[in-house]
mmCIF file of C-alpha atoms (C1' of nucleotides) in Angstrom:
data_model
loop_
_atom_site.group_PDB
_atom_site.id
_atom_site.type_symbol
_atom_site.label_atom_id
_atom_site.label_comp_id
_atom_site.label_asym_id
_atom_site.label_seq_id
_atom_site.Cartn_x
_atom_site.Cartn_y
_atom_site.Cartn_z
ATOM 1 C CA MET A 13 -44.133 -64.850 18.714
ATOM 2 C CA PRO A 14 -40.731 -64.291 17.244
ATOM 3 C CA GLU A 15 -40.560 -65.688 13.770
ATOM 4 C CA LEU A 16 -37.343 -65.656 11.790
ATOM 5 C CA PRO A 17 -37.750 -62.046 10.592
ATOM 6 C CA GLU A 18 -38.175 -60.884 14.149
ATOM 7 C CA VAL A 19 -35.044 -62.717 15.237
ATOM 8 C CA GLU A 20 -33.107 -61.172 12.361
ATOM 9 C CA THR A 21 -34.476 -57.764 13.271
ATOM 10 C CA THR A 22 -33.382 -58.310 16.844
ATOM 11 C CA ALA A 23 -29.886 -59.291 15.701
ATOM 12 C CA ARG A 24 -29.617 -56.127 13.631
ATOM 13 C CA GLY A 25 -31.099 -54.020 16.399
ATOM 14 C CA ILE A 26 -28.669 -55.059 19.124
ATOM 15 C CA ARG A 27 -25.565 -55.457 16.957
ATOM 16 C CA SER A 28 -24.315 -51.888 16.795
ATOM 17 C CA HIS A 29 -24.761 -51.398 20.530
ATOM 18 C CA ILE A 30 -22.743 -54.343 21.766
ATOM 19 C CA GLU A 31 -20.377 -55.606 19.078
ATOM 20 C CA SER A 32 -16.700 -55.317 20.005
ATOM 21 C CA ARG A 33 -17.689 -54.453 23.563
ATOM 22 C CA LYS A 34 -16.440 -56.269 26.618
ATOM 23 C CA ILE A 35 -18.697 -58.060 29.096
ATOM 24 C CA LEU A 36 -18.425 -56.778 32.643
ATOM 25 C CA ASP A 37 -20.980 -58.972 34.315
ATOM 26 C CA VAL A 38 -23.949 -61.260 33.781
ATOM 27 C CA LYS A 39 -26.919 -61.343 36.105
ATOM 28 C CA ILE A 40 -29.226 -64.344 36.077
ATOM 29 C CA ARG A 41 -32.436 -63.722 37.980
ATOM 30 C CA ASN A 42 -34.190 -66.876 36.823
ATOM 31 C CA ASN A 43 -32.219 -69.645 35.180
ATOM 32 C CA ARG A 44 -35.185 -71.843 34.325
ATOM 33 C CA LEU A 45 -35.620 -71.497 30.598
ATOM 34 C CA ARG A 46 -36.064 -74.412 28.193
ATOM 35 C CA TRP A 47 -32.825 -75.721 29.646
ATOM 36 C CA PRO A 48 -31.286 -74.402 32.858
ATOM 37 C CA VAL A 49 -29.024 -71.441 32.198
ATOM 38 C CA ASP A 50 -25.446 -72.049 33.334
ATOM 39 C CA ASN A 51 -24.940 -70.244 36.619
ATOM 40 C CA ASN A 52 -21.268 -69.814 35.748
ATOM 41 C CA LEU A 53 -22.103 -67.615 32.792
ATOM 42 C CA SER A 54 -20.783 -64.544 34.521
ATOM 43 C CA LYS A 55 -17.450 -66.193 35.251
ATOM 44 C CA ILE A 56 -17.209 -67.511 31.731
ATOM 45 C CA LEU A 57 -18.049 -64.248 29.996
ATOM 46 C CA ALA A 58 -16.539 -61.630 32.275
ATOM 47 C CA SER A 59 -13.880 -59.628 30.435
ATOM 48 C CA GLN A 60 -14.551 -61.385 27.137
ATOM 49 C CA THR A 61 -15.088 -59.242 24.083
ATOM 50 C CA LEU A 62 -18.138 -59.823 21.916
ATOM 51 C CA LYS A 63 -16.792 -60.336 18.432
ATOM 52 C CA SER A 64 -20.066 -60.386 16.511
ATOM 53 C CA VAL A 65 -23.791 -60.943 16.614
ATOM 54 C CA THR A 66 -25.093 -63.382 14.017
ATOM 55 C CA ARG A 67 -28.133 -65.520 13.409
ATOM 56 C CA ARG A 68 -28.688 -69.128 12.350
ATOM 57 C CA ALA A 69 -32.284 -70.295 11.949
ATOM 58 C CA LYS A 70 -34.099 -68.676 14.873
ATOM 59 C CA TYR A 71 -31.046 -68.742 17.078
ATOM 60 C CA LEU A 72 -29.147 -65.570 17.903
ATOM 61 C CA LEU A 73 -25.422 -66.139 18.244
ATOM 62 C CA LEU A 74 -23.250 -63.912 20.376
ATOM 63 C CA ASN A 75 -19.781 -64.865 19.232
ATOM 64 C CA PHE A 76 -17.077 -64.431 21.852
ATOM 65 C CA GLU A 77 -13.367 -65.187 21.838
ATOM 66 C CA THR A 78 -13.637 -68.639 23.394
ATOM 67 C CA GLY A 79 -17.124 -69.713 22.372
ATOM 68 C CA THR A 80 -20.685 -68.792 21.499
ATOM 69 C CA LEU A 81 -23.652 -67.709 23.555
ATOM 70 C CA ILE A 82 -26.690 -69.260 21.878
ATOM 71 C CA ILE A 83 -29.920 -67.389 22.489
ATOM 72 C CA HIS A 84 -33.388 -68.518 21.430
ATOM 73 C CA LEU A 85 -36.424 -66.332 22.011
ATOM 74 C CA GLY A 86 -38.870 -69.224 22.136
ATOM 75 C CA MET A 87 -42.282 -67.795 21.514
ATOM 76 C CA SER A 88 -42.448 -64.985 24.024
ATOM 77 C CA GLY A 89 -38.839 -63.940 24.388
ATOM 78 C CA SER A 90 -37.319 -60.583 23.590
ATOM 79 C CA LEU A 91 -34.044 -58.732 24.002
ATOM 80 C CA ARG A 92 -33.827 -55.077 24.841
ATOM 81 C CA VAL A 93 -30.929 -52.694 24.710
ATOM 82 C CA ILE A 94 -31.038 -50.708 27.932
ATOM 83 C CA THR A 95 -29.177 -47.402 27.923
ATOM 84 C CA GLU A 96 -30.336 -45.802 31.151
ATOM 85 C CA PRO A 97 -31.635 -47.092 34.471
ATOM 86 C CA THR A 98 -34.809 -48.988 33.714
ATOM 87 C CA GLU A 99 -37.102 -50.666 36.175
ATOM 88 C CA LEU A 100 -37.053 -54.444 36.063
ATOM 89 C CA LYS A 101 -40.185 -55.966 34.692
ATOM 90 C CA LYS A 102 -41.563 -59.324 35.604
ATOM 91 C CA HIS A 103 -39.820 -62.027 33.542
ATOM 92 C CA ASP A 104 -36.699 -59.942 32.900
ATOM 93 C CA HIS A 105 -34.701 -63.092 33.557
ATOM 94 C CA ILE A 106 -31.153 -62.305 32.452
ATOM 95 C CA SER A 107 -28.968 -59.252 31.875
ATOM 96 C CA LEU A 108 -25.617 -58.917 30.150
ATOM 97 C CA PHE A 109 -23.689 -55.806 31.152
ATOM 98 C CA PHE A 110 -21.172 -54.336 28.720
ATOM 99 C CA ASP A 111 -18.304 -51.923 29.229
ATOM 100 C CA ASN A 112 -20.101 -49.099 27.414
ATOM 101 C CA GLU A 113 -22.869 -48.961 30.032
ATOM 102 C CA ILE A 114 -25.195 -50.903 27.789
ATOM 103 C CA GLU A 115 -27.297 -53.643 29.284
ATOM 104 C CA LEU A 116 -28.782 -56.380 27.117
ATOM 105 C CA ARG A 117 -31.863 -57.628 28.914
ATOM 106 C CA TYR A 118 -33.567 -60.923 28.160
ATOM 107 C CA HIS A 119 -37.293 -61.117 28.867
ATOM 108 C CA ASP A 120 -39.355 -64.274 28.397
ATOM 109 C CA PRO A 121 -42.670 -64.839 30.202
ATOM 110 C CA ARG A 122 -43.297 -68.354 28.932
ATOM 111 C CA ARG A 123 -39.694 -69.446 29.188
ATOM 112 C CA PHE A 124 -39.688 -71.488 25.998
ATOM 113 C CA GLY A 125 -36.502 -69.716 25.073
ATOM 114 C CA ALA A 126 -32.926 -70.686 25.781
ATOM 115 C CA MET A 127 -29.528 -69.277 26.610
ATOM 116 C CA LEU A 128 -26.684 -71.737 26.216
ATOM 117 C CA TRP A 129 -22.920 -71.394 26.239
ATOM 118 C CA THR A 130 -20.879 -73.588 23.917
ATOM 119 C CA GLU A 131 -17.233 -73.782 22.977
ATOM 120 C CA GLU A 132 -17.929 -76.128 20.096
ATOM 121 C CA LEU A 133 -17.851 -75.040 16.495
ATOM 122 C CA ILE A 134 -21.422 -73.886 16.159
ATOM 123 C CA GLU A 135 -22.307 -75.995 13.126
ATOM 124 C CA GLN A 136 -21.114 -79.056 15.071
ATOM 125 C CA HIS A 137 -23.334 -78.326 18.040
ATOM 126 C CA PRO A 138 -26.180 -80.821 18.546
ATOM 127 C CA LEU A 139 -28.798 -78.102 18.099
ATOM 128 C CA PHE A 140 -27.309 -77.023 14.786
ATOM 129 C CA ILE A 141 -25.802 -80.064 13.161
ATOM 130 C CA LYS A 142 -29.004 -81.279 11.551
ATOM 131 C CA LEU A 143 -30.470 -77.937 10.577
ATOM 132 C CA GLY A 144 -31.513 -77.405 6.992
ATOM 133 C CA PRO A 145 -30.444 -74.376 4.972
ATOM 134 C CA GLU A 146 -31.493 -70.785 5.458
ATOM 135 C CA PRO A 147 -34.306 -69.934 3.031
ATOM 136 C CA SER A 148 -32.221 -67.164 1.500
ATOM 137 C CA GLU A 149 -29.340 -69.529 0.788
ATOM 138 C CA ILE A 150 -31.221 -72.132 -1.202
ATOM 139 C CA LEU A 151 -30.084 -71.769 -4.792
ATOM 140 C CA ASP A 152 -31.447 -74.937 -6.350
ATOM 141 C CA PRO A 153 -35.059 -74.201 -7.359
ATOM 142 C CA ASP A 154 -35.900 -77.873 -6.880
ATOM 143 C CA TYR A 155 -34.287 -78.249 -3.473
ATOM 144 C CA LEU A 156 -37.516 -78.794 -1.524
ATOM 145 C CA TYR A 157 -39.053 -80.841 -4.306
ATOM 146 C CA LYS A 158 -36.155 -83.286 -4.301
ATOM 147 C CA LEU A 159 -36.211 -83.595 -0.517
ATOM 148 C CA SER A 160 -39.911 -84.294 -0.442
ATOM 149 C CA ARG A 161 -40.130 -87.356 -2.664
ATOM 150 C CA ASP A 162 -41.751 -90.299 -0.861
ATOM 151 C CA LYS A 163 -42.610 -88.099 2.109
ATOM 152 C CA LYS A 164 -46.138 -88.683 3.324
ATOM 153 C CA ALA A 165 -46.295 -85.868 5.858
ATOM 154 C CA ALA A 166 -48.574 -82.914 5.213
ATOM 155 C CA ILE A 167 -46.831 -80.231 3.207
ATOM 156 C CA LYS A 168 -47.321 -77.773 6.054
ATOM 157 C CA SER A 169 -45.480 -80.052 8.490
ATOM 158 C CA PHE A 170 -42.823 -80.663 5.859
ATOM 159 C CA ILE A 171 -41.927 -77.000 5.369
ATOM 160 C CA MET A 172 -42.043 -76.301 9.111
ATOM 161 C CA ASP A 173 -39.496 -79.055 9.775
ATOM 162 C CA ASN A 174 -36.101 -77.516 10.586
ATOM 163 C CA HIS A 175 -34.303 -80.451 9.052
ATOM 164 C CA HIS A 176 -35.639 -79.466 5.640
ATOM 165 C CA ILE A 177 -35.495 -75.673 5.802
ATOM 166 C CA VAL A 178 -35.151 -73.386 8.803
ATOM 167 C CA GLY A 179 -37.159 -70.421 9.901
ATOM 168 C CA VAL A 180 -40.575 -71.290 8.509
ATOM 169 C CA GLY A 181 -42.872 -70.775 11.482
ATOM 170 C CA ASN A 182 -46.591 -71.235 11.645
ATOM 171 C CA ILE A 183 -47.492 -67.802 10.299
ATOM 172 C CA TYR A 184 -45.247 -68.019 7.260
ATOM 173 C CA ALA A 185 -46.118 -71.626 6.520
ATOM 174 C CA ASN A 186 -49.766 -70.664 6.314
ATOM 175 C CA GLU A 187 -49.097 -67.593 4.211
ATOM 176 C CA ALA A 188 -46.692 -69.264 1.793
ATOM 177 C CA LEU A 189 -49.101 -72.134 1.183
ATOM 178 C CA PHE A 190 -51.907 -69.696 0.512
ATOM 179 C CA LEU A 191 -49.819 -67.718 -1.956
ATOM 180 C CA SER A 192 -48.893 -70.981 -3.671
ATOM 181 C CA GLY A 193 -52.437 -72.321 -3.874
ATOM 182 C CA ILE A 194 -51.492 -75.523 -2.073
ATOM 183 C CA HIS A 195 -53.739 -77.202 0.467
ATOM 184 C CA PRO A 196 -51.812 -77.477 3.767
ATOM 185 C CA LYS A 197 -52.776 -81.100 4.264
ATOM 186 C CA ARG A 198 -51.578 -82.331 0.889
ATOM 187 C CA ALA A 199 -48.901 -85.014 1.163
ATOM 188 C CA ALA A 200 -45.520 -83.403 0.493
ATOM 189 C CA GLY A 201 -44.389 -86.251 -1.740
ATOM 190 C CA LYS A 202 -47.360 -85.847 -4.057
ATOM 191 C CA ILE A 203 -46.796 -82.253 -5.026
ATOM 192 C CA SER A 204 -45.458 -81.637 -8.512
ATOM 193 C CA LYS A 205 -42.095 -80.108 -9.300
ATOM 194 C CA ALA A 206 -43.750 -77.043 -10.803
ATOM 195 C CA ARG A 207 -45.882 -76.387 -7.739
ATOM 196 C CA PHE A 208 -42.914 -76.932 -5.425
ATOM 197 C CA ARG A 209 -40.917 -74.335 -7.312
ATOM 198 C CA VAL A 210 -43.712 -71.855 -6.744
ATOM 199 C CA LEU A 211 -43.893 -72.759 -3.075
ATOM 200 C CA GLN A 212 -40.150 -72.502 -2.503
ATOM 201 C CA THR A 213 -40.116 -69.111 -4.174
ATOM 202 C CA HIS A 214 -42.982 -67.868 -2.021
ATOM 203 C CA ILE A 215 -41.349 -69.095 1.182
ATOM 204 C CA GLN A 216 -38.206 -67.198 0.294
ATOM 205 C CA ALA A 217 -40.069 -64.080 -0.807
ATOM 206 C CA VAL A 218 -42.407 -63.887 2.149
ATOM 207 C CA LEU A 219 -39.558 -64.156 4.661
ATOM 208 C CA LYS A 220 -37.411 -61.684 2.779
ATOM 209 C CA LYS A 221 -40.219 -59.174 2.688
ATOM 210 C CA ALA A 222 -40.957 -59.603 6.372
ATOM 211 C CA ILE A 223 -37.315 -59.038 7.245
ATOM 212 C CA GLU A 224 -37.297 -55.871 5.163
ATOM 213 C CA GLN A 225 -40.381 -54.606 6.962
ATOM 214 C CA GLY A 226 -38.891 -55.478 10.332
ATOM 215 C CA GLY A 227 -35.883 -53.472 9.324
ATOM 216 C CA THR A 228 -37.947 -50.358 8.881
ATOM 217 C CA THR A 229 -38.602 -50.174 12.607
ATOM 218 C CA LEU A 230 -34.969 -50.571 13.632
ATOM 219 C CA ARG A 231 -34.720 -46.904 14.425
ATOM 220 C CA ASP A 232 -37.005 -47.376 17.407
ATOM 221 C CA PHE A 233 -35.483 -50.591 18.583
ATOM 222 C CA VAL A 234 -33.761 -49.357 21.699
ATOM 223 C CA ASN A 235 -36.747 -47.635 23.154
ATOM 224 C CA SER A 236 -39.336 -50.127 22.058
ATOM 225 C CA ASP A 237 -40.807 -52.691 24.360
ATOM 226 C CA GLY A 238 -38.568 -55.214 22.677
ATOM 227 C CA GLN A 239 -41.064 -56.210 20.020
ATOM 228 C CA PRO A 240 -39.832 -55.149 16.599
ATOM 229 C CA GLY A 241 -42.806 -54.016 14.570
ATOM 230 C CA TYR A 242 -42.749 -56.422 11.708
ATOM 231 C CA PHE A 243 -46.349 -57.216 12.506
ATOM 232 C CA ALA A 244 -47.243 -54.352 10.230
ATOM 233 C CA GLN A 245 -47.073 -56.809 7.375
ATOM 234 C CA GLN A 246 -50.349 -57.879 5.918
ATOM 235 C CA LEU A 247 -51.519 -61.426 6.376
ATOM 236 C CA ASN A 248 -53.877 -63.133 3.953
ATOM 237 C CA VAL A 249 -55.113 -66.108 5.941
ATOM 238 C CA TYR A 250 -53.293 -66.453 9.255
ATOM 239 C CA GLY A 251 -55.735 -65.958 12.114
ATOM 240 C CA LYS A 252 -58.550 -65.141 9.716
ATOM 241 C CA ALA A 253 -60.901 -68.107 9.973
ATOM 242 C CA GLY A 254 -64.443 -66.989 9.144
ATOM 243 C CA GLU A 255 -63.249 -64.006 7.138
ATOM 244 C CA SER A 256 -63.296 -63.761 3.343
ATOM 245 C CA CYS A 257 -60.421 -64.835 1.163
ATOM 246 C CA PRO A 258 -58.803 -61.679 -0.250
ATOM 247 C CA VAL A 259 -58.664 -63.339 -3.665
ATOM 248 C CA CYS A 260 -61.988 -65.124 -4.140
ATOM 249 C CA GLU A 261 -64.026 -64.166 -1.060
ATOM 250 C CA THR A 262 -64.617 -67.769 -0.055
ATOM 251 C CA THR A 263 -64.749 -68.125 3.735
ATOM 252 C CA ILE A 264 -61.332 -68.972 5.167
ATOM 253 C CA LYS A 265 -61.299 -72.156 7.192
ATOM 254 C CA SER A 266 -59.095 -73.499 9.932
ATOM 255 C CA LEU A 267 -57.970 -76.970 10.883
ATOM 256 C CA THR A 268 -55.269 -78.529 13.019
ATOM 257 C CA ILE A 269 -52.074 -80.011 11.606
ATOM 258 C CA ALA A 270 -49.456 -81.352 13.999
ATOM 259 C CA GLN A 271 -51.149 -79.548 16.886
ATOM 260 C CA ARG A 272 -50.831 -76.265 15.059
ATOM 261 C CA ASN A 273 -53.609 -73.977 14.016
ATOM 262 C CA THR A 274 -53.815 -73.901 10.245
ATOM 263 C CA PHE A 275 -55.667 -71.441 8.035
ATOM 264 C CA TYR A 276 -56.487 -71.818 4.357
ATOM 265 C CA CYS A 277 -58.875 -70.917 1.582
ATOM 266 C CA PRO A 278 -60.726 -74.065 0.506
ATOM 267 C CA ASN A 279 -61.241 -72.623 -2.947
ATOM 268 C CA CYS A 280 -57.767 -71.264 -3.725
ATOM 269 C CA GLN A 281 -55.798 -74.061 -2.078
ATOM 270 C CA ARG A 282 -56.020 -77.577 -3.436
ATOM 271 C "C1'" DA B 21 -37.320 -94.572 10.207
ATOM 272 C "C1'" DA B 22 -40.876 -91.538 9.600
ATOM 273 C "C1'" DG B 23 -44.174 -89.001 11.501
ATOM 274 C "C1'" DG B 24 -47.405 -88.040 15.117
ATOM 275 C "C1'" DA B 25 -47.891 -86.816 20.089
ATOM 276 C "C1'" DT B 26 -46.158 -84.792 24.195
ATOM 277 C "C1'" DT B 27 -43.817 -81.404 26.751
ATOM 278 C "C1'" DC B 28 -42.142 -77.084 28.607
ATOM 279 C "C1'" DC B 29 -44.797 -72.150 30.379
ATOM 280 C "C1'" DT B 30 -47.873 -68.063 31.390
ATOM 281 C "C1'" DG B 31 -50.668 -64.205 29.407
ATOM 282 C "C1'" DT B 32 -54.868 -63.832 27.013
ATOM 283 C "C1'" DT B 33 -59.377 -65.126 25.804
ATOM 284 C "C1'" DG B 34 -63.937 -67.039 25.993
ATOM 285 C "C1'" DG B 35 -67.696 -69.170 28.402
ATOM 286 C "C1'" DC B 36 -70.851 -69.239 32.109
ATOM 287 C "C1'" DT C 29 -68.004 -58.997 37.196
ATOM 288 C "C1'" DG C 30 -65.171 -62.790 38.341
ATOM 289 C "C1'" DC C 31 -63.354 -67.170 37.975
ATOM 290 C "C1'" DC C 32 -61.279 -70.720 35.512
ATOM 291 C "C1'" DA C 33 -60.425 -73.803 31.711
ATOM 292 C "C1'" DA C 34 -58.891 -73.755 27.193
ATOM 293 C "C1'" DC C 35 -55.665 -72.030 24.111
ATOM 294 C "C1'" DA C 36 -51.441 -70.409 21.790
ATOM 295 C "C1'" DG C 37 -46.989 -71.837 20.023
ATOM 296 C "C1'" DG C 38 -40.957 -73.454 18.759
ATOM 297 C "C1'" DA C 39 -38.945 -77.300 18.626
ATOM 298 C "C1'" DA C 40 -36.668 -80.972 21.318
ATOM 299 C "C1'" DT C 41 -37.895 -85.319 22.690
ATOM 300 C "C1'" DC C 42 -40.633 -89.239 23.326
ATOM 301 C "C1'" DC C 43 -43.584 -92.838 21.381
ATOM 302 C "C1'" DT C 44 -45.600 -95.834 17.944
#
DNA sequence: AAGGATTCCTGTTGGC
DNA sequence: TGCCAACAGGAATCCT
């Protein structure tokens, strides 16, 4: 389940292998992802040089001379840098071949991911134009507080909404709310400025820390199974219904918010 | 318009 | 043990 830190780790992991390299060919074995992958991708990309690999929200951006290849890993996607002949696995849907004998191989069993070519300015693209800021780039400590006034949605839904802030997936929403002592179902618009400052800080800190931990496994990226090991991080509540709260030992409960599994400590979070 | 529900998909898990 | 339904989840899109 690639969360933002995993996407960032992937960007860092593939960057040095393919940046400033030229595409020789693209092979699409299965074009049915979230949206159909353009079968002309090979024609479009052949002989183009990859200028840079960047990230916006959970999208990976391969920036070429005439446009951008947008890649999303969905919830089961991964990219691997292949350096020597490697047997194709089931769901290895797409390969990009570079002129340094590197293959970038996209694998996605559930096919919630995406690979889209665009020649638009990326921030003008429909998928990007309404995105909120990156957590690390929010400077105003009251940014989320100000946005939330009059909002009746549950705070958990509010912080997971890309229009407000990007990159806060289910795991980090749960963890940040726990660290902030806020009940996930509380109406966003009813949370005080002071508590929102705490929450915003925790969202930023928890993602930053996870990215740093993901970075520690970069060394093994090429030979890994494509899953950067940021999972090593410790989780307080996510997936821990029935276990004891690490702070007060109250039994952690779960409930559903917006069709998402939600975990919280009924004593610590109000 | 805001916010909840639906939808895509397959590997894993739990129940019988 | 084996089969199968339920479940998980990012986020666009549909619906109320």
